[in-house]
């Protein structure tokens, strides 16, 4: 969920239901946010399609049987409404009407199962003629991408030695949009499958997916910022990311019709996993005994099931009010698009989408394996946990910043899921859910009476903190292991060396010294690659073989038994021709 400022955490009950928007005090407690700006009140009618919009226009979900909805759509038009969009595959119509009696009338139409208002405020005029988000000027991305604490905490940096993720794995970021021009995101951005679903209708214009806040861009960097020697690295820097903007501009509200549009898009466009760091506005919890909220539950549930049926797993933030989702009592933040009122609720009332069946719910860790003070919790609700405090990632305009929240924990889990999908082609959403649970590292309850359950599964951390290295089916190789993950540019007709200092190994190197090499370079026939021992002895690994093939990702075995193990070892790469360049991406030694 969204952070309002850099370093802020999105509050579960804050206006605009980003999973981390309200500021967090030094103690970690959520600071109450200012009242929400009411959507649509100040908007003027657009210059085009102005006849379609009128003050008092509200949005409704009209639920019918999946399939041909032409008869119900005709009834919408005949009863004072217009069809804004429709999703026949799940039997959901998004209707607009300025008539106060529209919903009641439509509930009496043959074939209509449910009707519910999705807002307590007017639909903005912008819905009929949406402005494209800004395309910000880009700052120069700083060189260097040190491994950050959140990545090492879940062993993502070790998992990269196994895989950085497959470009055939597509991840959908359902959020405030993504700055696709950011130099750390552009290499992995998939514009062809990006869209805006603001207002509940796909807008496929170029750039419609761009960020109207900064939250979605921050999430995107944690998932898949490129391993390019700049800024930061995402958990799965080899996968592809698509932006599905479900937030509306000006207020960053995520109404039900927007989420429905996003999930259907995810299913139809082959997203293996989606990131959902928000709850569906304007209700913090949707209660089935409320006629409007019941329709919201059904509509979003159908869309989620549709996406899952198409092979997509949804992962969502638990929220940031330090609230027990398994023992709900009150909701004082809803509706957040008009005037919130305090109401009594029960566990039948759901935070959507995070509490829908099939959705993976993510809690936030603070430092190490502690519970982040703001993170929601709940026995049987939380599935896994991940770092969510002071996470440094990309923000629009080529910049970087720190945010906290379960919004920031969720993309770590999404990245791990993307690595799992990369190493398990054809994996189903159910299997992916199971693997996310089994790879997580158990965390016992702290001295906090609210935490119930066992170390294997409890109300604070679910199955535990995700572990990227375990997820990709590997563990650190046996024996002493050393690596250098820094990038070293390989220029034309030049030599470059990447060093590793070995210490703590007694005696000589083995006769079966393992040298793991990850070199990104087009036309590897240009390259000679050598291992240089501490005394300067050169062991050739490959010499201008491979022709026009790209990249050397291989483990070589070297008889280095005559060499003292401890000291400075180097990987030396010599480029012997023009036109093709690259980099030493990573390399390692196993003694």
mmCIF file of C-alpha atoms in Angstrom, residues 69-410:
data_model
loop_
_atom_site.group_PDB
_atom_site.id
_atom_site.type_symbol
_atom_site.label_atom_id
_atom_site.label_comp_id
_atom_site.label_asym_id
_atom_site.label_seq_id
_atom_site.Cartn_x
_atom_site.Cartn_y
_atom_site.Cartn_z
ATOM 1 C CA UNK A 69 -24.566 -10.047 -20.964
ATOM 2 C CA UNK A 70 -26.273 -8.179 -23.813
ATOM 3 C CA UNK A 71 -29.744 -8.394 -22.241
ATOM 4 C CA UNK A 72 -28.567 -7.030 -18.906
ATOM 5 C CA UNK A 73 -26.525 -4.319 -20.620
ATOM 6 C CA UNK A 74 -29.661 -3.284 -22.485
ATOM 7 C CA UNK A 75 -31.495 -3.109 -19.162
ATOM 8 C CA UNK A 76 -28.789 -0.830 -17.770
ATOM 9 C CA UNK A 77 -29.397 1.607 -20.617
ATOM 10 C CA UNK A 78 -33.169 1.320 -20.234
ATOM 11 C CA UNK A 79 -33.072 2.161 -16.545
ATOM 12 C CA UNK A 80 -31.093 5.374 -16.445
ATOM 13 C CA UNK A 81 -27.581 4.004 -16.677
ATOM 14 C CA UNK A 82 -24.702 3.611 -19.116
ATOM 15 C CA UNK A 83 -22.354 0.666 -19.524
ATOM 16 C CA UNK A 84 -18.854 1.951 -18.846
ATOM 17 C CA UNK A 85 -17.193 -1.436 -19.299
ATOM 18 C CA UNK A 86 -18.098 -5.088 -19.098
ATOM 19 C CA UNK A 87 -16.279 -8.325 -18.386
ATOM 20 C CA UNK A 88 -18.484 -11.056 -19.821
ATOM 21 C CA UNK A 89 -15.977 -13.769 -18.929
ATOM 22 C CA UNK A 90 -16.821 -13.267 -15.252
ATOM 23 C CA UNK A 91 -20.315 -11.772 -15.550
ATOM 24 C CA UNK A 92 -19.441 -8.285 -14.276
ATOM 25 C CA UNK A 93 -20.704 -5.041 -15.784
ATOM 26 C CA UNK A 94 -19.432 -1.636 -14.642
ATOM 27 C CA UNK A 95 -22.371 0.753 -14.948
ATOM 28 C CA UNK A 96 -22.625 4.481 -14.332
ATOM 29 C CA UNK A 97 -25.783 6.305 -13.358
ATOM 30 C CA UNK A 98 -26.840 9.585 -11.787
ATOM 31 C CA UNK A 99 -30.202 8.111 -10.809
ATOM 32 C CA UNK A 100 -30.646 7.502 -7.073
ATOM 33 C CA UNK A 101 -32.962 4.565 -7.805
ATOM 34 C CA UNK A 102 -30.731 2.854 -10.372
ATOM 35 C CA UNK A 103 -29.380 0.079 -8.138
ATOM 36 C CA UNK A 104 -32.765 -0.857 -6.674
ATOM 37 C CA UNK A 105 -34.349 -0.960 -10.126
ATOM 38 C CA UNK A 106 -31.568 -3.096 -11.607
ATOM 39 C CA UNK A 107 -31.823 -5.605 -8.756
ATOM 40 C CA UNK A 108 -35.281 -6.444 -10.071
ATOM 41 C CA UNK A 109 -34.111 -7.150 -13.636
ATOM 42 C CA UNK A 110 -34.171 -10.761 -14.806
ATOM 43 C CA UNK A 111 -30.686 -12.251 -14.886
ATOM 44 C CA UNK A 112 -29.202 -9.744 -12.453
ATOM 45 C CA UNK A 113 -27.725 -11.468 -9.404
ATOM 46 C CA UNK A 114 -26.301 -8.523 -7.463
ATOM 47 C CA UNK A 115 -25.868 -4.767 -7.827
ATOM 48 C CA UNK A 116 -23.612 -2.646 -5.654
ATOM 49 C CA UNK A 117 -22.277 0.893 -5.626
ATOM 50 C CA UNK A 118 -18.474 0.933 -5.642
ATOM 51 C CA UNK A 119 -18.120 4.486 -4.311
ATOM 52 C CA UNK A 120 -19.762 6.953 -1.951
ATOM 53 C CA UNK A 121 -18.474 9.806 -4.123
ATOM 54 C CA UNK A 122 -19.050 10.814 -7.718
ATOM 55 C CA UNK A 123 -17.193 9.258 -10.616
ATOM 56 C CA UNK A 124 -14.701 11.925 -11.752
ATOM 57 C CA UNK A 125 -15.219 13.499 -15.152
ATOM 58 C CA UNK A 126 -11.652 12.427 -15.932
ATOM 59 C CA UNK A 127 -12.984 8.877 -16.264
ATOM 60 C CA UNK A 128 -14.439 9.790 -19.656
ATOM 61 C CA UNK A 129 -11.382 11.573 -20.981
ATOM 62 C CA UNK A 130 -8.400 10.456 -18.864
ATOM 63 C CA UNK A 131 -5.287 12.593 -18.886
ATOM 64 C CA UNK A 132 -2.041 10.722 -19.450
ATOM 65 C CA UNK A 133 0.260 10.703 -16.392
ATOM 66 C CA UNK A 134 3.421 12.768 -16.527
ATOM 67 C CA UNK A 135 6.541 11.297 -18.100
ATOM 68 C CA UNK A 136 9.150 12.700 -15.711
ATOM 69 C CA UNK A 137 12.603 13.842 -16.717
ATOM 70 C CA UNK A 138 15.193 11.313 -15.653
ATOM 71 C CA UNK A 139 18.081 11.880 -13.281
ATOM 72 C CA UNK A 140 21.371 10.173 -13.989
ATOM 73 C CA UNK A 141 21.367 6.840 -12.196
ATOM 74 C CA UNK A 142 24.422 6.552 -9.935
ATOM 75 C CA UNK A 143 26.994 3.871 -10.708
ATOM 76 C CA UNK A 144 27.334 0.961 -8.342
ATOM 77 C CA UNK A 145 24.641 -1.293 -6.921
ATOM 78 C CA UNK A 146 25.726 -2.620 -3.534
ATOM 79 C CA UNK A 147 23.730 -5.531 -2.150
ATOM 80 C CA UNK A 148 21.268 -4.006 0.291
ATOM 81 C CA UNK A 149 20.288 -5.465 3.644
ATOM 82 C CA UNK A 150 16.795 -6.526 2.562
ATOM 83 C CA UNK A 151 18.229 -8.560 -0.320
ATOM 84 C CA UNK A 152 20.843 -10.324 1.775
ATOM 85 C CA UNK A 153 18.245 -10.889 4.501
ATOM 86 C CA UNK A 154 16.254 -13.145 2.147
ATOM 87 C CA UNK A 155 19.412 -14.460 0.414
ATOM 88 C CA UNK A 156 18.446 -12.979 -2.939
ATOM 89 C CA UNK A 157 22.097 -12.150 -3.579
ATOM 90 C CA UNK A 158 22.992 -15.836 -3.208
ATOM 91 C CA UNK A 159 20.054 -16.932 -5.338
ATOM 92 C CA UNK A 160 21.376 -14.827 -8.251
ATOM 93 C CA UNK A 161 24.273 -17.276 -8.563
ATOM 94 C CA UNK A 162 21.628 -19.878 -9.456
ATOM 95 C CA UNK A 163 19.244 -17.697 -11.469
ATOM 96 C CA UNK A 164 18.298 -14.055 -11.809
ATOM 97 C CA UNK A 165 14.942 -15.103 -13.207
ATOM 98 C CA UNK A 166 13.662 -15.900 -16.671
ATOM 99 C CA UNK A 167 12.497 -13.182 -19.110
ATOM 100 C CA UNK A 168 9.644 -15.532 -20.009
ATOM 101 C CA UNK A 169 8.164 -14.951 -16.526
ATOM 102 C CA UNK A 170 5.849 -11.935 -16.538
ATOM 103 C CA UNK A 171 5.018 -10.093 -13.327
ATOM 104 C CA UNK A 172 2.132 -7.649 -13.103
ATOM 105 C CA UNK A 173 2.386 -4.665 -10.754
ATOM 106 C CA UNK A 174 -1.162 -3.577 -9.891
ATOM 107 C CA UNK A 175 -0.474 -0.242 -8.276
ATOM 108 C CA UNK A 176 -0.158 3.506 -8.884
ATOM 109 C CA UNK A 177 1.725 2.879 -12.124
ATOM 110 C CA UNK A 178 5.401 2.481 -12.974
ATOM 111 C CA UNK A 179 7.957 4.903 -14.394
ATOM 112 C CA UNK A 180 9.060 2.738 -17.312
ATOM 113 C CA UNK A 181 11.738 5.262 -18.311
ATOM 114 C CA UNK A 182 13.698 4.766 -15.074
ATOM 115 C CA UNK A 183 17.136 3.476 -16.079
ATOM 116 C CA UNK A 184 16.972 0.687 -13.486
ATOM 117 C CA UNK A 185 13.529 -0.497 -14.671
ATOM 118 C CA UNK A 186 13.581 0.112 -18.421
ATOM 119 C CA UNK A 187 15.654 -3.022 -19.255
ATOM 120 C CA UNK A 188 12.976 -5.271 -17.745
ATOM 121 C CA UNK A 189 9.844 -3.285 -18.546
ATOM 122 C CA UNK A 190 7.197 -4.903 -20.738
ATOM 123 C CA UNK A 191 5.209 -2.090 -22.342
ATOM 124 C CA UNK A 192 3.206 -4.422 -24.601
ATOM 125 C CA UNK A 193 1.340 -5.857 -21.608
ATOM 126 C CA UNK A 194 1.065 -2.645 -19.583
ATOM 127 C CA UNK A 195 -2.173 -0.695 -19.206
ATOM 128 C CA UNK A 196 -4.173 1.675 -17.070
ATOM 129 C CA UNK A 197 -7.256 0.191 -15.384
ATOM 130 C CA UNK A 198 -8.108 3.400 -13.548
ATOM 131 C CA UNK A 199 -11.906 3.847 -13.507
ATOM 132 C CA UNK A 200 -12.455 0.196 -14.495
ATOM 133 C CA UNK A 201 -11.732 0.148 -18.216
ATOM 134 C CA UNK A 202 -8.449 -0.825 -19.966
ATOM 135 C CA UNK A 203 -6.636 2.229 -21.352
ATOM 136 C CA UNK A 204 -3.916 0.918 -23.652
ATOM 137 C CA UNK A 205 -2.510 4.274 -24.752
ATOM 138 C CA UNK A 206 1.258 4.448 -24.494
ATOM 139 C CA UNK A 207 2.178 5.841 -21.089
ATOM 140 C CA UNK A 208 -1.269 5.406 -19.526
ATOM 141 C CA UNK A 209 0.444 2.958 -17.139
ATOM 142 C CA UNK A 210 2.849 5.568 -15.723
ATOM 143 C CA UNK A 211 3.007 6.418 -12.041
ATOM 144 C CA UNK A 212 0.584 8.942 -10.558
ATOM 145 C CA UNK A 213 2.384 8.708 -7.211
ATOM 146 C CA UNK A 214 5.703 6.940 -6.488
ATOM 147 C CA UNK A 215 4.483 3.785 -4.797
ATOM 148 C CA UNK A 216 4.243 1.533 -7.848
ATOM 149 C CA UNK A 217 7.699 2.490 -9.106
ATOM 150 C CA UNK A 218 9.155 1.696 -5.682
ATOM 151 C CA UNK A 219 7.456 -1.716 -5.674
ATOM 152 C CA UNK A 220 8.721 -2.409 -9.201
ATOM 153 C CA UNK A 221 12.348 -1.847 -8.229
ATOM 154 C CA UNK A 222 12.173 -4.309 -5.366
ATOM 155 C CA UNK A 223 10.789 -6.961 -7.692
ATOM 156 C CA UNK A 224 12.952 -6.557 -10.766
ATOM 157 C CA UNK A 225 15.323 -3.586 -10.890
ATOM 158 C CA UNK A 226 17.960 -4.592 -13.437
ATOM 159 C CA UNK A 227 21.328 -6.023 -12.428
ATOM 160 C CA UNK A 228 23.094 -3.386 -14.490
ATOM 161 C CA UNK A 229 25.705 -1.846 -12.209
ATOM 162 C CA UNK A 230 23.426 1.049 -11.260
ATOM 163 C CA UNK A 231 21.319 1.903 -8.240
ATOM 164 C CA UNK A 232 19.631 -1.202 -6.848
ATOM 165 C CA UNK A 233 18.959 -4.812 -7.831
ATOM 166 C CA UNK A 234 15.542 -6.435 -7.549
ATOM 167 C CA UNK A 235 14.886 -9.891 -6.133
ATOM 168 C CA UNK A 236 14.341 -11.253 -9.655
ATOM 169 C CA UNK A 237 16.315 -8.954 -11.977
ATOM 170 C CA UNK A 238 15.895 -11.221 -14.996
ATOM 171 C CA UNK A 239 12.087 -11.327 -15.201
ATOM 172 C CA UNK A 240 9.767 -8.957 -17.036
ATOM 173 C CA UNK A 241 7.488 -6.479 -15.270
ATOM 174 C CA UNK A 242 4.302 -4.884 -16.546
ATOM 175 C CA UNK A 243 2.486 -1.933 -15.009
ATOM 176 C CA UNK A 244 -1.266 -2.173 -14.481
ATOM 177 C CA UNK A 245 -2.252 1.177 -13.023
ATOM 178 C CA UNK A 246 -5.302 0.636 -10.861
ATOM 179 C CA UNK A 247 -4.940 3.871 -8.866
ATOM 180 C CA UNK A 248 -6.830 6.959 -9.963
ATOM 181 C CA UNK A 249 -4.893 10.230 -10.273
ATOM 182 C CA UNK A 250 -5.087 12.902 -7.604
ATOM 183 C CA UNK A 251 -6.189 10.585 -4.807
ATOM 184 C CA UNK A 252 -4.680 7.151 -5.560
ATOM 185 C CA UNK A 253 -7.956 5.383 -4.840
ATOM 186 C CA UNK A 254 -8.224 1.724 -5.870
ATOM 187 C CA UNK A 255 -11.918 1.175 -6.450
ATOM 188 C CA UNK A 256 -13.377 -2.279 -7.065
ATOM 189 C CA UNK A 257 -13.910 -1.827 -10.793
ATOM 190 C CA UNK A 258 -10.233 -0.901 -11.186
ATOM 191 C CA UNK A 259 -9.091 -4.040 -9.356
ATOM 192 C CA UNK A 260 -11.484 -6.211 -11.396
ATOM 193 C CA UNK A 261 -10.111 -4.758 -14.622
ATOM 194 C CA UNK A 262 -6.562 -5.390 -13.373
ATOM 195 C CA UNK A 263 -7.136 -9.026 -12.463
ATOM 196 C CA UNK A 264 -8.877 -9.833 -15.737
ATOM 197 C CA UNK A 265 -6.020 -8.138 -17.597
ATOM 198 C CA UNK A 266 -3.498 -10.201 -15.604
ATOM 199 C CA UNK A 267 -5.247 -13.421 -16.565
ATOM 200 C CA UNK A 268 -5.577 -12.506 -20.220
ATOM 201 C CA UNK A 269 -1.950 -11.379 -20.548
ATOM 202 C CA UNK A 270 -0.152 -14.299 -18.964
ATOM 203 C CA UNK A 271 1.110 -12.723 -15.745
ATOM 204 C CA UNK A 272 2.567 -15.512 -13.623
ATOM 205 C CA UNK A 273 2.256 -13.449 -10.468
ATOM 206 C CA UNK A 274 0.838 -10.055 -9.509
ATOM 207 C CA UNK A 275 1.789 -7.620 -6.739
ATOM 208 C CA UNK A 276 -1.128 -6.018 -4.875
ATOM 209 C CA UNK A 277 0.018 -3.532 -2.230
ATOM 210 C CA UNK A 278 -3.350 -1.893 -1.527
ATOM 211 C CA UNK A 279 -6.860 -2.583 -0.357
ATOM 212 C CA UNK A 280 -9.948 -1.929 -2.419
ATOM 213 C CA UNK A 281 -11.388 1.507 -1.661
ATOM 214 C CA UNK A 282 -13.517 2.939 -0.198
ATOM 215 C CA UNK A 283 -14.084 0.194 2.406
ATOM 216 C CA UNK A 284 -11.222 -0.945 4.607
ATOM 217 C CA UNK A 285 -13.332 -4.070 5.101
ATOM 218 C CA UNK A 286 -16.188 -5.221 2.871
ATOM 219 C CA UNK A 287 -19.013 -6.866 4.790
ATOM 220 C CA UNK A 288 -21.327 -9.406 3.119
ATOM 221 C CA UNK A 289 -24.395 -8.155 5.021
ATOM 222 C CA UNK A 290 -24.111 -4.809 3.209
ATOM 223 C CA UNK A 291 -25.758 -5.002 -0.220
ATOM 224 C CA UNK A 292 -23.159 -2.804 -1.940
ATOM 225 C CA UNK A 293 -20.142 -4.413 -0.302
ATOM 226 C CA UNK A 294 -21.461 -7.905 -1.035
ATOM 227 C CA UNK A 295 -21.381 -7.078 -4.750
ATOM 228 C CA UNK A 296 -17.826 -5.747 -4.393
ATOM 229 C CA UNK A 297 -16.730 -8.986 -2.709
ATOM 230 C CA UNK A 298 -18.336 -11.087 -5.449
ATOM 231 C CA UNK A 299 -17.006 -9.017 -8.351
ATOM 232 C CA UNK A 300 -13.393 -8.870 -7.158
ATOM 233 C CA UNK A 301 -13.509 -12.535 -6.091
ATOM 234 C CA UNK A 302 -14.637 -13.584 -9.574
ATOM 235 C CA UNK A 303 -11.865 -11.544 -11.179
ATOM 236 C CA UNK A 304 -9.238 -13.076 -8.882
ATOM 237 C CA UNK A 305 -10.513 -16.580 -9.629
ATOM 238 C CA UNK A 306 -10.438 -15.798 -13.349
ATOM 239 C CA UNK A 307 -6.804 -14.682 -13.166
ATOM 240 C CA UNK A 308 -5.834 -17.729 -11.124
ATOM 241 C CA UNK A 309 -7.640 -19.971 -13.584
ATOM 242 C CA UNK A 310 -5.452 -18.496 -16.299
ATOM 243 C CA UNK A 311 -2.292 -19.332 -14.326
ATOM 244 C CA UNK A 312 -1.744 -16.144 -12.294
ATOM 245 C CA UNK A 313 -1.005 -16.061 -8.540
ATOM 246 C CA UNK A 314 -2.026 -12.929 -6.638
ATOM 247 C CA UNK A 315 0.143 -11.774 -3.720
ATOM 248 C CA UNK A 316 -1.105 -8.963 -1.471
ATOM 249 C CA UNK A 317 -0.061 -6.785 1.458
ATOM 250 C CA UNK A 318 -1.577 -7.425 4.887
ATOM 251 C CA UNK A 319 -1.767 -3.715 5.775
ATOM 252 C CA UNK A 320 -0.159 -1.410 8.287
ATOM 253 C CA UNK A 321 -2.345 -0.748 11.324
ATOM 254 C CA UNK A 322 -0.889 -3.366 13.688
ATOM 255 C CA UNK A 323 -4.389 -4.871 13.502
ATOM 256 C CA UNK A 324 -5.429 -8.469 14.180
ATOM 257 C CA UNK A 325 -7.182 -9.524 10.991
ATOM 258 C CA UNK A 326 -8.360 -12.730 12.669
ATOM 259 C CA UNK A 327 -10.275 -10.834 15.376
ATOM 260 C CA UNK A 328 -12.013 -7.931 13.674
ATOM 261 C CA UNK A 329 -14.145 -5.653 15.833
ATOM 262 C CA UNK A 330 -14.343 -2.140 14.404
ATOM 263 C CA UNK A 331 -13.632 -0.176 11.244
ATOM 264 C CA UNK A 332 -13.268 3.573 11.667
ATOM 265 C CA UNK A 333 -11.609 4.385 8.314
ATOM 266 C CA UNK A 334 -14.490 3.724 5.913
ATOM 267 C CA UNK A 335 -15.707 5.004 3.563
ATOM 268 C CA UNK A 336 -12.508 6.855 2.820
ATOM 269 C CA UNK A 337 -13.821 8.665 -0.284
ATOM 270 C CA UNK A 338 -16.352 10.695 1.729
ATOM 271 C CA UNK A 339 -16.891 10.768 5.515
ATOM 272 C CA UNK A 340 -15.605 7.778 7.506
ATOM 273 C CA UNK A 341 -17.789 6.435 10.291
ATOM 274 C CA UNK A 342 -17.001 3.963 13.041
ATOM 275 C CA UNK A 343 -18.844 0.678 12.594
ATOM 276 C CA UNK A 344 -18.831 -2.692 14.311
ATOM 277 C CA UNK A 345 -17.582 -5.514 12.086
ATOM 278 C CA UNK A 346 -16.905 -9.249 12.323
ATOM 279 C CA UNK A 347 -14.468 -11.657 10.678
ATOM 280 C CA UNK A 348 -16.988 -12.102 7.868
ATOM 281 C CA UNK A 349 -15.898 -8.658 6.673
ATOM 282 C CA UNK A 350 -12.916 -8.930 4.341
ATOM 283 C CA UNK A 351 -9.904 -6.832 3.448
ATOM 284 C CA UNK A 352 -9.895 -7.144 -0.339
ATOM 285 C CA UNK A 353 -7.987 -8.513 -2.168
ATOM 286 C CA UNK A 354 -5.679 -9.785 0.561
ATOM 287 C CA UNK A 355 -8.297 -11.967 2.320
ATOM 288 C CA UNK A 356 -9.809 -13.500 -0.805
ATOM 289 C CA UNK A 357 -9.345 -17.262 -1.251
ATOM 290 C CA UNK A 358 -6.167 -18.101 -3.142
ATOM 291 C CA UNK A 359 -4.391 -14.802 -2.464
ATOM 292 C CA UNK A 360 -1.040 -14.962 -0.626
ATOM 293 C CA UNK A 361 -1.056 -12.499 2.301
ATOM 294 C CA UNK A 362 2.244 -10.879 3.314
ATOM 295 C CA UNK A 363 3.271 -9.441 6.688
ATOM 296 C CA UNK A 364 6.292 -7.200 7.179
ATOM 297 C CA UNK A 365 9.474 -7.918 9.095
ATOM 298 C CA UNK A 366 11.409 -5.147 10.742
ATOM 299 C CA UNK A 367 15.114 -5.653 11.297
ATOM 300 C CA UNK A 368 16.102 -9.283 10.962
ATOM 301 C CA UNK A 369 13.178 -11.515 11.815
ATOM 302 C CA UNK A 370 11.292 -9.140 14.102
ATOM 303 C CA UNK A 371 7.719 -8.087 13.406
ATOM 304 C CA UNK A 372 7.513 -4.623 11.890
ATOM 305 C CA UNK A 373 5.628 -2.578 14.474
ATOM 306 C CA UNK A 374 3.051 -1.439 11.925
ATOM 307 C CA UNK A 375 2.361 -4.794 10.273
ATOM 308 C CA UNK A 376 -1.095 -6.320 10.483
ATOM 309 C CA UNK A 377 -1.251 -9.911 11.655
ATOM 310 C CA UNK A 378 -3.729 -12.718 12.201
ATOM 311 C CA UNK A 379 -3.840 -16.461 12.739
ATOM 312 C CA UNK A 380 -4.842 -18.206 9.523
ATOM 313 C CA UNK A 381 -4.588 -14.936 7.580
ATOM 314 C CA UNK A 382 -0.844 -14.279 7.223
ATOM 315 C CA UNK A 383 0.903 -16.650 4.812
ATOM 316 C CA UNK A 384 4.520 -15.439 4.780
ATOM 317 C CA UNK A 385 6.647 -12.472 5.830
ATOM 318 C CA UNK A 386 9.400 -10.396 4.228
ATOM 319 C CA UNK A 387 11.458 -7.264 4.942
ATOM 320 C CA UNK A 388 9.272 -4.144 4.946
ATOM 321 C CA UNK A 389 11.098 -1.488 6.953
ATOM 322 C CA UNK A 390 13.277 1.212 5.370
ATOM 323 C CA UNK A 391 13.385 -0.478 1.985
ATOM 324 C CA UNK A 392 15.461 1.443 -0.579
ATOM 325 C CA UNK A 393 14.217 1.241 -4.158
ATOM 326 C CA UNK A 394 13.403 3.125 -7.336
ATOM 327 C CA UNK A 395 11.132 6.178 -7.508
ATOM 328 C CA UNK A 396 10.049 8.142 -10.604
ATOM 329 C CA UNK A 397 12.491 10.310 -12.482
ATOM 330 C CA UNK A 398 15.478 7.993 -12.218
ATOM 331 C CA UNK A 399 15.632 8.541 -8.468
ATOM 332 C CA UNK A 400 15.736 6.342 -5.361
ATOM 333 C CA UNK A 401 14.140 6.531 -1.946
ATOM 334 C CA UNK A 402 13.204 4.648 1.192
ATOM 335 C CA UNK A 403 9.705 3.503 2.148
ATOM 336 C CA UNK A 404 8.283 1.236 4.820
ATOM 337 C CA UNK A 405 5.132 -0.856 4.913
ATOM 338 C CA UNK A 406 3.657 -4.221 4.085
ATOM 339 C CA UNK A 407 3.569 -2.674 0.613
ATOM 340 C CA UNK A 408 7.341 -2.952 0.631
ATOM 341 C CA UNK A 409 7.359 -6.506 2.034
ATOM 342 C CA UNK A 410 5.006 -7.834 -0.652
#
